[in-house]
mmCIF file of C-alpha atoms in Angstrom:
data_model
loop_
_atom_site.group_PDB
_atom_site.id
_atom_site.type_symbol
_atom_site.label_atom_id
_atom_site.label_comp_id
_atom_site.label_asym_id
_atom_site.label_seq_id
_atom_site.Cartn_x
_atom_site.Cartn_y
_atom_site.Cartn_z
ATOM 1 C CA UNK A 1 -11.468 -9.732 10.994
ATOM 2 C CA UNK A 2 -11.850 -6.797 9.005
ATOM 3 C CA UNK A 3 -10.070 -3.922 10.109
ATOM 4 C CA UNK A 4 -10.891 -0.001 9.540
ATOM 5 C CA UNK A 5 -8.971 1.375 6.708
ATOM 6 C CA UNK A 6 -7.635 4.847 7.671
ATOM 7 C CA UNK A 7 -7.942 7.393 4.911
ATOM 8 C CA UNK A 8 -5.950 10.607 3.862
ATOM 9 C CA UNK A 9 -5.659 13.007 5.425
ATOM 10 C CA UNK A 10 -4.602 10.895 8.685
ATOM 11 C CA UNK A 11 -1.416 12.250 9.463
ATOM 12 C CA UNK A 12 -0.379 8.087 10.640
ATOM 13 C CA UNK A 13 -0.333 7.851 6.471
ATOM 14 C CA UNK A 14 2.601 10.062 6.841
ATOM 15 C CA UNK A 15 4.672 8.232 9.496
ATOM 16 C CA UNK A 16 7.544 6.056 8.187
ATOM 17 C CA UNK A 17 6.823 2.587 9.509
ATOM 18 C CA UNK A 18 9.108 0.678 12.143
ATOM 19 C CA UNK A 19 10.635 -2.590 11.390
ATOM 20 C CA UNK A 20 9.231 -5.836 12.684
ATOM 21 C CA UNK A 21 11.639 -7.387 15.367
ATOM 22 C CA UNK A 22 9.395 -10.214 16.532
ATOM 23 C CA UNK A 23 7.156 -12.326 14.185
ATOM 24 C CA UNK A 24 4.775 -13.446 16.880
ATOM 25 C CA UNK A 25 0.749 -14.170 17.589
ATOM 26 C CA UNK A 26 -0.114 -10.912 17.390
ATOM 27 C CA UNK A 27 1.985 -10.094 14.075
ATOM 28 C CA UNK A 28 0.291 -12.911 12.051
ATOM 29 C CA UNK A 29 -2.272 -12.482 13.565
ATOM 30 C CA UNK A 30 -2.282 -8.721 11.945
ATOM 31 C CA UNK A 31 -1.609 -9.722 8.798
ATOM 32 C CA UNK A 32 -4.601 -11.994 8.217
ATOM 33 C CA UNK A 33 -6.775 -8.954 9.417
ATOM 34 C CA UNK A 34 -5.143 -7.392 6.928
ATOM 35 C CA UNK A 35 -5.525 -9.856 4.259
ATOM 36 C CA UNK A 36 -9.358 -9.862 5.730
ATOM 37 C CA UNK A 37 -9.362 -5.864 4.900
ATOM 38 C CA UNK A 38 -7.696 -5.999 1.465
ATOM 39 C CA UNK A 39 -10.319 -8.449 0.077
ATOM 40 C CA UNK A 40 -13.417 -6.609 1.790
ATOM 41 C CA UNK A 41 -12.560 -3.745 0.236
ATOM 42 C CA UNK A 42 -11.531 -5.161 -2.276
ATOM 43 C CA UNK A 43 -8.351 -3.842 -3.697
ATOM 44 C CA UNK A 44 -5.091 -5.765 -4.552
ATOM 45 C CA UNK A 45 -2.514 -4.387 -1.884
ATOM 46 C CA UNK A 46 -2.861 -2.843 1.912
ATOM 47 C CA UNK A 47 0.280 -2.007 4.209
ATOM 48 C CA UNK A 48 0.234 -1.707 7.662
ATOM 49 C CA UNK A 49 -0.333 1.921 8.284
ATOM 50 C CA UNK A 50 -3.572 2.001 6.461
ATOM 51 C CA UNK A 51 -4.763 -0.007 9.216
ATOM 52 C CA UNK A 52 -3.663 2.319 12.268
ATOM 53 C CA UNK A 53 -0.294 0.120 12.589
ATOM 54 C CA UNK A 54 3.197 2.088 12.120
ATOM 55 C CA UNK A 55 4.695 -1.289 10.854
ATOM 56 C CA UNK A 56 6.686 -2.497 8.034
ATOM 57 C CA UNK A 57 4.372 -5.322 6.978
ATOM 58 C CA UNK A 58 2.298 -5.871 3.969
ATOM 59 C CA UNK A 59 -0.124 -7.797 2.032
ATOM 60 C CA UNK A 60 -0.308 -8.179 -1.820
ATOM 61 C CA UNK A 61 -2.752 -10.459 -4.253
ATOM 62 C CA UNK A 62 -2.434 -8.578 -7.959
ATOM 63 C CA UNK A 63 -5.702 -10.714 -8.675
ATOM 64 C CA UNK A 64 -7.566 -9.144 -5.778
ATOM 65 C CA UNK A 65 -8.979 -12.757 -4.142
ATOM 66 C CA UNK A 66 -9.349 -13.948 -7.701
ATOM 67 C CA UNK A 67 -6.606 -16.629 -7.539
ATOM 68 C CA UNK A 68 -5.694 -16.521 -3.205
ATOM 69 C CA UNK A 69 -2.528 -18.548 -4.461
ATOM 70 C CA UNK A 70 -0.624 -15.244 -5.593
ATOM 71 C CA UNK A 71 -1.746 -13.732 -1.948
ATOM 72 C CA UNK A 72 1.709 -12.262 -0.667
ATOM 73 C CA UNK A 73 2.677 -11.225 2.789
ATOM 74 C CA UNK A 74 5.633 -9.675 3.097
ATOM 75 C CA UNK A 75 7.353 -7.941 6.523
ATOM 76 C CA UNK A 76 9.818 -5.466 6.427
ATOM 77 C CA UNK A 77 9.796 -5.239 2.789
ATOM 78 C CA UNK A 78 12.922 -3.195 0.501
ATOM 79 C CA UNK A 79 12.883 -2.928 -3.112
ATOM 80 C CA UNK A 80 16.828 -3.834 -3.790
ATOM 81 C CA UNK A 81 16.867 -3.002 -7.512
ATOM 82 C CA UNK A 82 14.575 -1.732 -10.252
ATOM 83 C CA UNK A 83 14.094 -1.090 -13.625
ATOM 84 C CA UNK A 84 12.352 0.365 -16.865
ATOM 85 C CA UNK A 85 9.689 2.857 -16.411
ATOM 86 C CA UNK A 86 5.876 2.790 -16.628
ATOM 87 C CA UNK A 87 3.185 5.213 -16.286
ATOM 88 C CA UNK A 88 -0.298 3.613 -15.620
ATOM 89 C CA UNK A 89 -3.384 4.445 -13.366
ATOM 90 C CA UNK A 90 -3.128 4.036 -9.623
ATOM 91 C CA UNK A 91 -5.732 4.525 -7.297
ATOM 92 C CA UNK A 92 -6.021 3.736 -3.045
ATOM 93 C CA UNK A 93 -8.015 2.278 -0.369
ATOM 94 C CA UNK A 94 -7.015 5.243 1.925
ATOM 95 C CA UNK A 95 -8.709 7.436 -1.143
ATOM 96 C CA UNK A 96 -11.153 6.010 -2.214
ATOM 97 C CA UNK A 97 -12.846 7.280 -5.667
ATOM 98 C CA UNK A 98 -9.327 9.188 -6.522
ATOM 99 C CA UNK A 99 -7.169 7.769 -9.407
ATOM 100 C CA UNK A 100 -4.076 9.201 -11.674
ATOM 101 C CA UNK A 101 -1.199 7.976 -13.491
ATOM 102 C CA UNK A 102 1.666 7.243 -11.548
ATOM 103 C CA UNK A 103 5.569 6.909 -12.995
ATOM 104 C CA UNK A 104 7.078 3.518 -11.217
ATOM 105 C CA UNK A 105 9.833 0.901 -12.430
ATOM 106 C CA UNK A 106 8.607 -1.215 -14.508
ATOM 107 C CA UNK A 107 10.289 -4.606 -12.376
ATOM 108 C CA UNK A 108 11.145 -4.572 -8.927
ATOM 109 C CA UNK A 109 13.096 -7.154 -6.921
ATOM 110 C CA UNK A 110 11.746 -7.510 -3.271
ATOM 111 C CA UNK A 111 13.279 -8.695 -0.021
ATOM 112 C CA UNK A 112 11.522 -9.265 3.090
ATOM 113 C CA UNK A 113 10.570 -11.831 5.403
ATOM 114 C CA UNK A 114 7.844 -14.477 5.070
ATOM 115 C CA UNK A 115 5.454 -15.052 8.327
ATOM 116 C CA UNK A 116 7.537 -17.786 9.649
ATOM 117 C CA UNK A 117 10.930 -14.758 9.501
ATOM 118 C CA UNK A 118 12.338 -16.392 6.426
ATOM 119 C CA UNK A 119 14.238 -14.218 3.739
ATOM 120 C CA UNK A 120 12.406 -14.181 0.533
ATOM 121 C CA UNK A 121 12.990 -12.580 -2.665
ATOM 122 C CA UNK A 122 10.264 -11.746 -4.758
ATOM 123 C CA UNK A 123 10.943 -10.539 -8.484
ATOM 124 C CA UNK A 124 7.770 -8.282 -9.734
ATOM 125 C CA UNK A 125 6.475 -6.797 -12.753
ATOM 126 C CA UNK A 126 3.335 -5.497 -14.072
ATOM 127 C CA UNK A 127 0.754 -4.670 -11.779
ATOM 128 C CA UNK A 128 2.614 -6.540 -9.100
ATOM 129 C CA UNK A 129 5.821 -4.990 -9.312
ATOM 130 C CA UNK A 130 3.394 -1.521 -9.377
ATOM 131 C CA UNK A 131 2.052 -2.659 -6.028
ATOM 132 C CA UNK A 132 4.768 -3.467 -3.921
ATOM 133 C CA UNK A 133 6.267 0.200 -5.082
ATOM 134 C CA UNK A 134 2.789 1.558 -3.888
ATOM 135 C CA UNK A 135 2.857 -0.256 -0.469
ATOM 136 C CA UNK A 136 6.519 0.027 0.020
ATOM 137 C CA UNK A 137 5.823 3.804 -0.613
ATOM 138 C CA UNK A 138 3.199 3.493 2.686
ATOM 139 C CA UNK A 139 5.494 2.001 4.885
ATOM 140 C CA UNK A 140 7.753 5.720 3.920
ATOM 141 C CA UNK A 141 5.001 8.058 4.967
ATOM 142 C CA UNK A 142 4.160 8.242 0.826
ATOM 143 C CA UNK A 143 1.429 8.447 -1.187
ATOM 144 C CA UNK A 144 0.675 8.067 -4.564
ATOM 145 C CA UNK A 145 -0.147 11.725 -4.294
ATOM 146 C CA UNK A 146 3.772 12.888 -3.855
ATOM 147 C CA UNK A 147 4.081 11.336 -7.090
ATOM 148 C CA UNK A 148 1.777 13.724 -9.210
ATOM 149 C CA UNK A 149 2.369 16.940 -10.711
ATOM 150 C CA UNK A 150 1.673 19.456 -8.327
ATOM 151 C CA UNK A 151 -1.031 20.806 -10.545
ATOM 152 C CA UNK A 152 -2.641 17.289 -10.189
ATOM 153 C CA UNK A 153 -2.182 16.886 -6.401
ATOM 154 C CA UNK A 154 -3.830 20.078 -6.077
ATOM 155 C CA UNK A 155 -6.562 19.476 -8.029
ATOM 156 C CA UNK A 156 -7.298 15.678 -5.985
ATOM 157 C CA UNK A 157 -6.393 17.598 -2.955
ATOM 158 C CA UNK A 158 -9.152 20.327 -3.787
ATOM 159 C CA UNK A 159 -12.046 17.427 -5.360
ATOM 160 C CA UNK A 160 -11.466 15.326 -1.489
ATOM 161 C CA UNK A 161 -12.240 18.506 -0.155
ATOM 162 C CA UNK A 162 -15.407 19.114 -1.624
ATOM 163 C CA UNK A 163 -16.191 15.300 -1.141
ATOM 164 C CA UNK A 164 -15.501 16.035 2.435
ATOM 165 C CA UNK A 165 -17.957 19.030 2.412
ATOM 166 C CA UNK A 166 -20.268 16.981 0.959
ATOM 167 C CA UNK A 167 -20.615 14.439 2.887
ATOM 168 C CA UNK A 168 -19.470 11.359 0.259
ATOM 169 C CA UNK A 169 -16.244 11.149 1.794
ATOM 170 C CA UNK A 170 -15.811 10.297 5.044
ATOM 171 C CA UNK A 171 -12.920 10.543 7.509
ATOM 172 C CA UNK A 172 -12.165 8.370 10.289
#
């Protein structure tokens, strides 16, 4: 089922997520809505908040339904070490038409849990490795946004509020 993506400002985007203690029914059955969402949209990552859900779970496919065998889903995701630095273009589902360059490690090892509460250990790099830094940064209450110049912010902050007054972007 395709879920409602919430979109800045929604102060839930801000909230930093709770772990998952029980990987039951209703968990998985989250996380395919999710994966549902993320391909409707389409984009190539969602977490958990941008559904409404203060929970550390995400979803990941850096081919965006292209090739459904890199889909990832991930709960209670930590990036244990990182590396290099890379500055590329990052946009969001939860705002939509906005875009800037964005400073991240350039690899990332993951560890979470797999739907069944096994350990796993994903190493990233490229756009993966940039999207598990941008959902990870969801389940903190962050958005790509914190990571801007404040000249930047401000001026993104400023053009969704004249998208708001016009009518092309709307909130929840």
């Amino acid at each position: 089922m395709v879920l409602k993506i919430v979109k800045y400002p929604n102060p839930i985007l801000r909230r930093k997520s709770k772990e998952v203690e029980n990987i039951d029914g209703r968990v998985k059955k989250l996380i395919d809505d999710m994966v549902d969402t993320m391909y409707a949209a389409p984009g190539v990552g969602l977490a958990a908040p941008q559904v409404g859900v203060n929970e550390r779970i995400l979803v990941i496919d850096p081919t965006a339904g292209e090739d459904k065998t890199k889909l990832i889903k991930i709960i209670n995701p930590v990036i244990v070490e990182a590396e290099g630095e890379v500055i590329a273009e990052e946009g969001c589902l939860s705002i939509p038409g906005e875009y800037a360059n964005v400073r991240r490690a350039a690899k990332v090892l993951v560890k979470g849990l797999d739907i069944d509460g096994n350990e796993i250990q994903i190493e990233a790099e490229d756009l993966l490795a940039r999207a598990f830094q941008h959902e990870i940064d969801h389940l903190n209450g962050v958005l790509f946004l914190d990571r801007l110049t404040p000249t930047k912010r401000e001026t993104i902050q400023k053009h969704i509020k004249k998208r708001i007054a016009a009518g092309d972007y709307v909130l929840d």
